[in-house]
Short mmCIF file of N, CA, C and O in Angstrom, two decimals:
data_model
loop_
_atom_site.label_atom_id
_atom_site.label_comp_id
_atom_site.label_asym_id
_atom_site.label_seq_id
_atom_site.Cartn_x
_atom_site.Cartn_y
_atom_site.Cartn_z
N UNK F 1349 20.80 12.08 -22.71
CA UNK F 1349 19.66 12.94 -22.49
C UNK F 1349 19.15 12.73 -21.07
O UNK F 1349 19.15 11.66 -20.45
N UNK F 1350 18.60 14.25 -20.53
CA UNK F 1350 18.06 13.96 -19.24
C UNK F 1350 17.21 13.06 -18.64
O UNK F 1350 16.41 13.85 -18.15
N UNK F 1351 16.84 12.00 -18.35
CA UNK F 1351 15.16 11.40 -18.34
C UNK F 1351 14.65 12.17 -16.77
O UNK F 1351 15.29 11.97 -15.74
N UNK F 1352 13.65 12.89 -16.81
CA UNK F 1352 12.71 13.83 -15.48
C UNK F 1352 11.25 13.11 -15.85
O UNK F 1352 10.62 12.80 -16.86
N UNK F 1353 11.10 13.04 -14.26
CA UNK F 1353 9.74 12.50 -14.00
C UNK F 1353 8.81 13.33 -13.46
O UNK F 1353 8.84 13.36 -12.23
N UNK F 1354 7.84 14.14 -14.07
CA UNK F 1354 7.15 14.78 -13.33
C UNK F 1354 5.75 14.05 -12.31
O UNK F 1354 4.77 13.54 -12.86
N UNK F 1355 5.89 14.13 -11.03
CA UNK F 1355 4.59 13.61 -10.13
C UNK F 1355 3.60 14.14 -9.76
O UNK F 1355 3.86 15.32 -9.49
N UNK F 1356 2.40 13.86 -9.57
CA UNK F 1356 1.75 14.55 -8.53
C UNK F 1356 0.93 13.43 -8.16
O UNK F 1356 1.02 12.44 -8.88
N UNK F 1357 0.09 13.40 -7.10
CA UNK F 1357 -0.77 12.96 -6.35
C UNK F 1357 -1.80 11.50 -7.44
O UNK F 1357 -1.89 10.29 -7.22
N UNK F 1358 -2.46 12.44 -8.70
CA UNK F 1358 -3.38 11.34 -9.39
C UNK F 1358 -2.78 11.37 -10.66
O UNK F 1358 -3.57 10.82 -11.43
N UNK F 1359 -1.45 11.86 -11.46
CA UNK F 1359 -1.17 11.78 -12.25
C UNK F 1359 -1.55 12.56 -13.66
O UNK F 1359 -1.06 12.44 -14.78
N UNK F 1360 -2.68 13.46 -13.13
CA UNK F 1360 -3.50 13.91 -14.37
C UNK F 1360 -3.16 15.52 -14.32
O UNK F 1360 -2.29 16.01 -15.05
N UNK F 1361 -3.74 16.12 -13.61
CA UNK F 1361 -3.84 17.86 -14.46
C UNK F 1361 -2.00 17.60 -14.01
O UNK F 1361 -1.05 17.26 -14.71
N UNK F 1362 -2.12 17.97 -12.48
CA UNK F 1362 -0.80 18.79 -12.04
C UNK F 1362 0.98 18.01 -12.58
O UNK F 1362 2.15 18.40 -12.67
N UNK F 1363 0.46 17.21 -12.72
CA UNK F 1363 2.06 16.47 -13.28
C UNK F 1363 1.73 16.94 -14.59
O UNK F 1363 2.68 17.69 -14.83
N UNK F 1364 0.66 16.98 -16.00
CA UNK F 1364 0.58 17.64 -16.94
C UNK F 1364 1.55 18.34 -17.05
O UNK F 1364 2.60 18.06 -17.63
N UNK F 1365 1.10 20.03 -16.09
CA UNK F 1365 1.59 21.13 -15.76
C UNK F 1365 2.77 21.48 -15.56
O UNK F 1365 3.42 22.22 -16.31
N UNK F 1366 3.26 20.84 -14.25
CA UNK F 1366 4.59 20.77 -14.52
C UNK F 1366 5.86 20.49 -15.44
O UNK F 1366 6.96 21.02 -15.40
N UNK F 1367 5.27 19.31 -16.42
CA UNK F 1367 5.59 18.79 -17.47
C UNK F 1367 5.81 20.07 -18.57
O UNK F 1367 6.76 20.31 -19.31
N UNK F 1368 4.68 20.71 -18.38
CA UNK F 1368 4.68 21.67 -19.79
C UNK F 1368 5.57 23.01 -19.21
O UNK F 1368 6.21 23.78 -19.93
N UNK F 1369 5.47 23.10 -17.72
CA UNK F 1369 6.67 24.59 -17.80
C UNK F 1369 8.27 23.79 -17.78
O UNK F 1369 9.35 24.26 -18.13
N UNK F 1370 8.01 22.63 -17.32
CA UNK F 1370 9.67 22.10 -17.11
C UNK F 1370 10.51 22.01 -18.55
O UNK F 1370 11.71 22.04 -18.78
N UNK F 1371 9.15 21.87 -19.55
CA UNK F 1371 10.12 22.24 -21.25
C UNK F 1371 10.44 23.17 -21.31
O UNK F 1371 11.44 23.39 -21.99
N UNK F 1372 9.87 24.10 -20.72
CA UNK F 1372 10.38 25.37 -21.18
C UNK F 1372 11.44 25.84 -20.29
O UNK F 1372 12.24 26.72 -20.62
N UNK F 1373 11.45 25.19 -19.04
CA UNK F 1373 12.63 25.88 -18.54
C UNK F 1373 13.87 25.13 -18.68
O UNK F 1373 14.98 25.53 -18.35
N UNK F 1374 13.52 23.78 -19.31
CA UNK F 1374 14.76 23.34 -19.69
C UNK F 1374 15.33 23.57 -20.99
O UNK F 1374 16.44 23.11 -21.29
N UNK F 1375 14.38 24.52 -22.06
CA UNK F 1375 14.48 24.67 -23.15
C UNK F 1375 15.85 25.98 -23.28
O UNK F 1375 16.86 26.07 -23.99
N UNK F 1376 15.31 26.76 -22.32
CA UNK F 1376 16.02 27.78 -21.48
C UNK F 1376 17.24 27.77 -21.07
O UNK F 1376 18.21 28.48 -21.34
N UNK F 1377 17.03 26.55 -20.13
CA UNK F 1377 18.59 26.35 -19.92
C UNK F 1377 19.75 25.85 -21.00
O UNK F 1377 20.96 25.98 -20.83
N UNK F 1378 19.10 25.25 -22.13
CA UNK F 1378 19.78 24.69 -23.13
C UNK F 1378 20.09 23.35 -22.42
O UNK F 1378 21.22 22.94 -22.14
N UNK F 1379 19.05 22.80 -22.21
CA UNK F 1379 18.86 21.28 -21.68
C UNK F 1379 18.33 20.46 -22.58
O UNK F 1379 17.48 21.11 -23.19
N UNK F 1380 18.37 19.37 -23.00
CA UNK F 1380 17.85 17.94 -23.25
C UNK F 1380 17.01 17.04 -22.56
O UNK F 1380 17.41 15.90 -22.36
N UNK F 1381 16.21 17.31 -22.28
CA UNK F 1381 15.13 16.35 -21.64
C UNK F 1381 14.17 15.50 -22.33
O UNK F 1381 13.54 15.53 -23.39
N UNK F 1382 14.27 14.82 -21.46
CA UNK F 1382 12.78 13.98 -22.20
C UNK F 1382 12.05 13.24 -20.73
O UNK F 1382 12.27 12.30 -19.97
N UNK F 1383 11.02 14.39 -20.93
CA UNK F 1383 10.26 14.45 -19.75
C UNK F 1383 8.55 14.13 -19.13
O UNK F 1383 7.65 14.97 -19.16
N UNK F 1384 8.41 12.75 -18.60
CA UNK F 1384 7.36 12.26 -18.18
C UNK F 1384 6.66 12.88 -17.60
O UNK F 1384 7.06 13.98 -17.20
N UNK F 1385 5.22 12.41 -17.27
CA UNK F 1385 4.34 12.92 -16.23
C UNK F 1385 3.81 11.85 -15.61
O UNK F 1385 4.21 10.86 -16.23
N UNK F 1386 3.19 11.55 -14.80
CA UNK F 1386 2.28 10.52 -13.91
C UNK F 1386 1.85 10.43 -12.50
O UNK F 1386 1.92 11.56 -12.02
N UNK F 1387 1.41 9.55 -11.61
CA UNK F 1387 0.90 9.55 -10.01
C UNK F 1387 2.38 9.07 -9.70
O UNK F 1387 3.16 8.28 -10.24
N UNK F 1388 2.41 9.94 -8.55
CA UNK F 1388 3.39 9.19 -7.24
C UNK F 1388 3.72 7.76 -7.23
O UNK F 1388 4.87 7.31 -7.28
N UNK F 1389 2.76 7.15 -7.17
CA UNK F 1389 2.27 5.31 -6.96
C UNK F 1389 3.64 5.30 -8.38
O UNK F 1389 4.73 4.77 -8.15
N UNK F 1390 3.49 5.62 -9.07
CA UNK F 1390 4.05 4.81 -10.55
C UNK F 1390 5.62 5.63 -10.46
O UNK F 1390 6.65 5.10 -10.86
N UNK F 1391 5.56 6.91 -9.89
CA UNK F 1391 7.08 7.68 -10.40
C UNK F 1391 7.67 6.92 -9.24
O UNK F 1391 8.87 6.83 -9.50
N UNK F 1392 7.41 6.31 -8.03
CA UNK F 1392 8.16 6.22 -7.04
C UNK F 1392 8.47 4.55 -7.33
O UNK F 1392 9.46 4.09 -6.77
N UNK F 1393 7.90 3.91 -7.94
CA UNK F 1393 8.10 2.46 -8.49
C UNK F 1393 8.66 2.71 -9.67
O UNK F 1393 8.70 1.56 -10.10
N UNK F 1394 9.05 3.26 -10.38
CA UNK F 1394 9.96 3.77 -11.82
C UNK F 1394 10.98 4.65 -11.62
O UNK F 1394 11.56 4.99 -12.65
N UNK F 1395 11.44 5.20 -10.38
CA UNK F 1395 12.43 6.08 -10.11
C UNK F 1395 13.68 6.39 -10.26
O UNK F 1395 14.31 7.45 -10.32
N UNK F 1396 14.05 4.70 -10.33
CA UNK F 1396 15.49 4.16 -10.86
C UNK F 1396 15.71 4.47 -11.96
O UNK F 1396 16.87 4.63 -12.35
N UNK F 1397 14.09 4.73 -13.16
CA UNK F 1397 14.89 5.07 -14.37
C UNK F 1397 14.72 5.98 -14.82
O UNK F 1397 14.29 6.13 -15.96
N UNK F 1398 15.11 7.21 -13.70
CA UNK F 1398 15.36 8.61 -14.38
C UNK F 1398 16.37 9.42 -13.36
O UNK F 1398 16.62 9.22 -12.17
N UNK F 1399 16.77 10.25 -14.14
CA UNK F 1399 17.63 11.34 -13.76
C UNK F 1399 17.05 12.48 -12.31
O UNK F 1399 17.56 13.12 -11.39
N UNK F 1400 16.08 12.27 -12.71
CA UNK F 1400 15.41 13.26 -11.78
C UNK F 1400 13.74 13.41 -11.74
O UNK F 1400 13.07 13.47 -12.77
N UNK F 1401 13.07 13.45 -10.16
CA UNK F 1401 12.19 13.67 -10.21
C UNK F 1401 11.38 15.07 -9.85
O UNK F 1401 11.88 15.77 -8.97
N UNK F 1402 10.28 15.46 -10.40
CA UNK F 1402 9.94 16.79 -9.63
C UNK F 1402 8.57 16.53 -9.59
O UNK F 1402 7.90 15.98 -10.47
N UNK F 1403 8.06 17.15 -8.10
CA UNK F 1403 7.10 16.96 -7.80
C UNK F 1403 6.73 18.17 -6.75
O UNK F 1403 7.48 19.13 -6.63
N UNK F 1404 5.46 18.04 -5.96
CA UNK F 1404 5.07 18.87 -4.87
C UNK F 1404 5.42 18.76 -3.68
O UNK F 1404 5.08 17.83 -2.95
N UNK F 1405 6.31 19.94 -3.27
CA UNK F 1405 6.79 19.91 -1.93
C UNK F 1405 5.85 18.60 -1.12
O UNK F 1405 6.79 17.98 -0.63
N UNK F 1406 4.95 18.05 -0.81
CA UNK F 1406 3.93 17.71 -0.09
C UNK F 1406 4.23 16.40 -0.98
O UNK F 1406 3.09 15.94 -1.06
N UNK F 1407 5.05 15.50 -1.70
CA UNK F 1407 5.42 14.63 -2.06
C UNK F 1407 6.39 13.84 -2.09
O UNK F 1407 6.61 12.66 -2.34
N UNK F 1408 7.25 15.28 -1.60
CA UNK F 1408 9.01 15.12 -1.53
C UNK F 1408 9.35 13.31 -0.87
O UNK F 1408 9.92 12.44 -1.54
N UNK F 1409 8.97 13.16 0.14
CA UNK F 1409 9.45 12.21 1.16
C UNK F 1409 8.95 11.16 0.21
O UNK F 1409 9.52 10.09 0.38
N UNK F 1410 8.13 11.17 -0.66
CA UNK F 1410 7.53 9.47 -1.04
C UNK F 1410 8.57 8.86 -1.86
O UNK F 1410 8.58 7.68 -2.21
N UNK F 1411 9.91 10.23 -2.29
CA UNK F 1411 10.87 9.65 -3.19
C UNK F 1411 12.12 9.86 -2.35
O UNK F 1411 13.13 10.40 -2.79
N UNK F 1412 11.96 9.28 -0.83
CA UNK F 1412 13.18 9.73 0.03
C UNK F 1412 13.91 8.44 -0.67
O UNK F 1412 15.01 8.75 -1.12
N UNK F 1413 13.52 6.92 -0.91
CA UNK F 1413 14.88 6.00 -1.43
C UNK F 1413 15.10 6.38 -2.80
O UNK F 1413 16.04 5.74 -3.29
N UNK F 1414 14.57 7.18 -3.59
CA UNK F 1414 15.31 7.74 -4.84
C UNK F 1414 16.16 8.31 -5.03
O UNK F 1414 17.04 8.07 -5.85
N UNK F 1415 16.04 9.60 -3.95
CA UNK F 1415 17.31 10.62 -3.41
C UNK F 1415 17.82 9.53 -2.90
O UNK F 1415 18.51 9.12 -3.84
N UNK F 1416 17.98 8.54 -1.77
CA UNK F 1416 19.31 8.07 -1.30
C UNK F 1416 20.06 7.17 -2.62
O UNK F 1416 21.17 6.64 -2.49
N UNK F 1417 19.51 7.12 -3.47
CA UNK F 1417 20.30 6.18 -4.75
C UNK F 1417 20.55 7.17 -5.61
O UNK F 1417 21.08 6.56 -6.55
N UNK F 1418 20.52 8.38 -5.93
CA UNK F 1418 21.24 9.55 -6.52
C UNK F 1418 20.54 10.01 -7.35
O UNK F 1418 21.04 10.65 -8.27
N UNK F 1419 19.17 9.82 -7.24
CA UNK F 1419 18.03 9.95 -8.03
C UNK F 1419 17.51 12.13 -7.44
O UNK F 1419 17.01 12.61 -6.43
N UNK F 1420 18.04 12.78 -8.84
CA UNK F 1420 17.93 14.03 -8.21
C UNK F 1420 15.84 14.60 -7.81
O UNK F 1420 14.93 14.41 -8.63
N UNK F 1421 15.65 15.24 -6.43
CA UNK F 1421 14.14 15.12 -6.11
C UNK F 1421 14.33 16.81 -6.66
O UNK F 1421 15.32 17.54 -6.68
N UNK F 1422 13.06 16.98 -7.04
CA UNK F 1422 12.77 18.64 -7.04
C UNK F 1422 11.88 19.11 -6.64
O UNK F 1422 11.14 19.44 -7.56
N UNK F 1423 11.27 19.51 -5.10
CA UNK F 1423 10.10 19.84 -4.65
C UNK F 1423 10.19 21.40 -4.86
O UNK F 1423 11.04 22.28 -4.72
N UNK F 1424 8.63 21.27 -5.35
CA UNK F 1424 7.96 22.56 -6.20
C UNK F 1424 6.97 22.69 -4.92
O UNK F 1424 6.25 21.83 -4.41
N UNK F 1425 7.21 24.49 -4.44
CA UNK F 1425 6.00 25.17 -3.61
C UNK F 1425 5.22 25.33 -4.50
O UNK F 1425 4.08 24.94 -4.28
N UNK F 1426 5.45 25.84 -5.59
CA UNK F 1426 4.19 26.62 -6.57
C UNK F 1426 4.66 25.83 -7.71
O UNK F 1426 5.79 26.02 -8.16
N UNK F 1427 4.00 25.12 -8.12
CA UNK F 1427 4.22 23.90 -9.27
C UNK F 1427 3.80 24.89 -11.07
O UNK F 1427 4.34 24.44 -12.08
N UNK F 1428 3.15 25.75 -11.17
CA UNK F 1428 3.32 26.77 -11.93
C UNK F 1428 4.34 27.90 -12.20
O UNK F 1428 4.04 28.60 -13.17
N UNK F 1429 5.31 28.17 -11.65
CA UNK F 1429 5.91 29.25 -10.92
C UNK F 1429 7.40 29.23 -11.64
O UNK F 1429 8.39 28.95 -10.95
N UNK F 1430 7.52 29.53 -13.02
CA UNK F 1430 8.87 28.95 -13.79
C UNK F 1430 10.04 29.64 -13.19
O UNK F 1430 11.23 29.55 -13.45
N UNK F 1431 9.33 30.44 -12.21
CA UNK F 1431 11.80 31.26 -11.77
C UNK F 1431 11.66 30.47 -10.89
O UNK F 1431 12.81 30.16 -10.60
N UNK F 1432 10.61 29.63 -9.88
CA UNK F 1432 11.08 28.79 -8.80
C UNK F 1432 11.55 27.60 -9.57
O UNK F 1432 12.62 27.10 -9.23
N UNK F 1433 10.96 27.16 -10.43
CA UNK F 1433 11.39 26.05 -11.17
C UNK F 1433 12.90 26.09 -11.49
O UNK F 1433 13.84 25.47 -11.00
N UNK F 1434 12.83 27.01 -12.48
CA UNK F 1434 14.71 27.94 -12.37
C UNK F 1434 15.61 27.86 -11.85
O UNK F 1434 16.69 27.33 -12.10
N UNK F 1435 15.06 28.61 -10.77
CA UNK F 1435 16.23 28.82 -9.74
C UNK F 1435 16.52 27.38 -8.83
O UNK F 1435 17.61 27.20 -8.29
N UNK F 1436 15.40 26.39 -8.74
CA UNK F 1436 15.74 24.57 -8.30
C UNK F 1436 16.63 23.92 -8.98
O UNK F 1436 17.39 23.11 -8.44
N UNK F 1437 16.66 24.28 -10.65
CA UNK F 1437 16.89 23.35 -11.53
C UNK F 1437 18.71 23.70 -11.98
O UNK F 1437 19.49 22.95 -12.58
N UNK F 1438 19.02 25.36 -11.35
CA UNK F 1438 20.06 25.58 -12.31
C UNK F 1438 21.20 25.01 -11.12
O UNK F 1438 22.29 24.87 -11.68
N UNK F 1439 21.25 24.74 -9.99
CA UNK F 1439 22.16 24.54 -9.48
C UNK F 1439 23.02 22.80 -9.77
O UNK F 1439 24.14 22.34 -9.51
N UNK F 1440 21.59 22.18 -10.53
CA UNK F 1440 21.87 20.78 -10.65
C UNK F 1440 23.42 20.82 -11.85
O UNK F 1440 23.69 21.83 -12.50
N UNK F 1441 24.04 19.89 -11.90
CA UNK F 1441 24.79 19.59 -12.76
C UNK F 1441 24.16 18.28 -13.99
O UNK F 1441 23.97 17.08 -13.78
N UNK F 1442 24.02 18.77 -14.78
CA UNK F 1442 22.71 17.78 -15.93
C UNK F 1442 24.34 16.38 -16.04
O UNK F 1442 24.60 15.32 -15.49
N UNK F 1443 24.66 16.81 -16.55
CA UNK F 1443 25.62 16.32 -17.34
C UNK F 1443 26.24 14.96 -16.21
O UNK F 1443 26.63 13.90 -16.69
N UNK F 1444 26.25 15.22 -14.68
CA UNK F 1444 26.55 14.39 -13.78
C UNK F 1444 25.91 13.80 -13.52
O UNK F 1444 26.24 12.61 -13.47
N UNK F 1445 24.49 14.21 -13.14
CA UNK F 1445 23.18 13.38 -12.87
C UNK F 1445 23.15 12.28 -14.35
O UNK F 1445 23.17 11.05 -14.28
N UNK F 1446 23.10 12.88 -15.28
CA UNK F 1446 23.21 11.53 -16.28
C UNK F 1446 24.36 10.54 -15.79
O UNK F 1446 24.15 9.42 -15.34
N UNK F 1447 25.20 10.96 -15.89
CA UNK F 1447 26.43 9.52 -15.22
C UNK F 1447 26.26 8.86 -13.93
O UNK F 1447 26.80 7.81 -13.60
N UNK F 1448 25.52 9.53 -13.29
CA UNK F 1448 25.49 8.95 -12.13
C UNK F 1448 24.24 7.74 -11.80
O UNK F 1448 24.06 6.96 -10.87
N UNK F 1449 23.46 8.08 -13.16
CA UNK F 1449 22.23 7.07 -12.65
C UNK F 1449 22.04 6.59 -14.01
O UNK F 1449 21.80 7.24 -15.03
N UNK F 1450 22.23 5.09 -13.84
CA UNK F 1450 22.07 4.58 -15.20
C UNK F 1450 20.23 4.24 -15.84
O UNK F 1450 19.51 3.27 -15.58
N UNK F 1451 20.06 4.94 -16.34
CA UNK F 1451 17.97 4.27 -16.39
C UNK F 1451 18.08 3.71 -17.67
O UNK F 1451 17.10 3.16 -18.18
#
């Protein structure tokens, strides 16, 4: 199963949010997730144990050593916005990102 970390800034509304359209667009894709929410401070010290993080463009860099350890990043312009979500999420390969990062 996928493990996704959703971030934002204090951990409360906007990682929520994201959390709740990322089910659905992974529900969509015919994905498996099992998908967190929380602050930056905590996803970027827990990063190792997930598949992938998504967060706000304006966050991207705080998980630059996650991406260099194969940790997939997903910066969201419009963190509401499910075809941008979509169209980020479908190019990933799920099935590789699980093998590639053990959490």
């Amino acid at each position: 199963m996928l493990k996704v970390i959703a971030a934002c800034g204090s951990g409360m509304g906007s990682s929520m949010m994201i959390k709740m359209k990322l089910q659905k667009v992974f529900k969509a894709l015919g994905v498996e997730a099992d998908i967190h929410h929380t602050n930056a401070g905590e996803a970027k010290s827990t990063a190792a144990q997930y598949h992938m993080i998504v967060c706000s463009e304006a966050l991207k860099d705080t998980f630059a050593k996650a991406a260099e350890a194969g940790v997939a990043v997903v910066p969201l312009r419009n963190l509401l916005d499910e075809k941008e979500i979509t169209e980020k999420l479908k190019p990933y390969d799920f099935a590789e990102l699980e093998k590639r990062v053990h959490a």
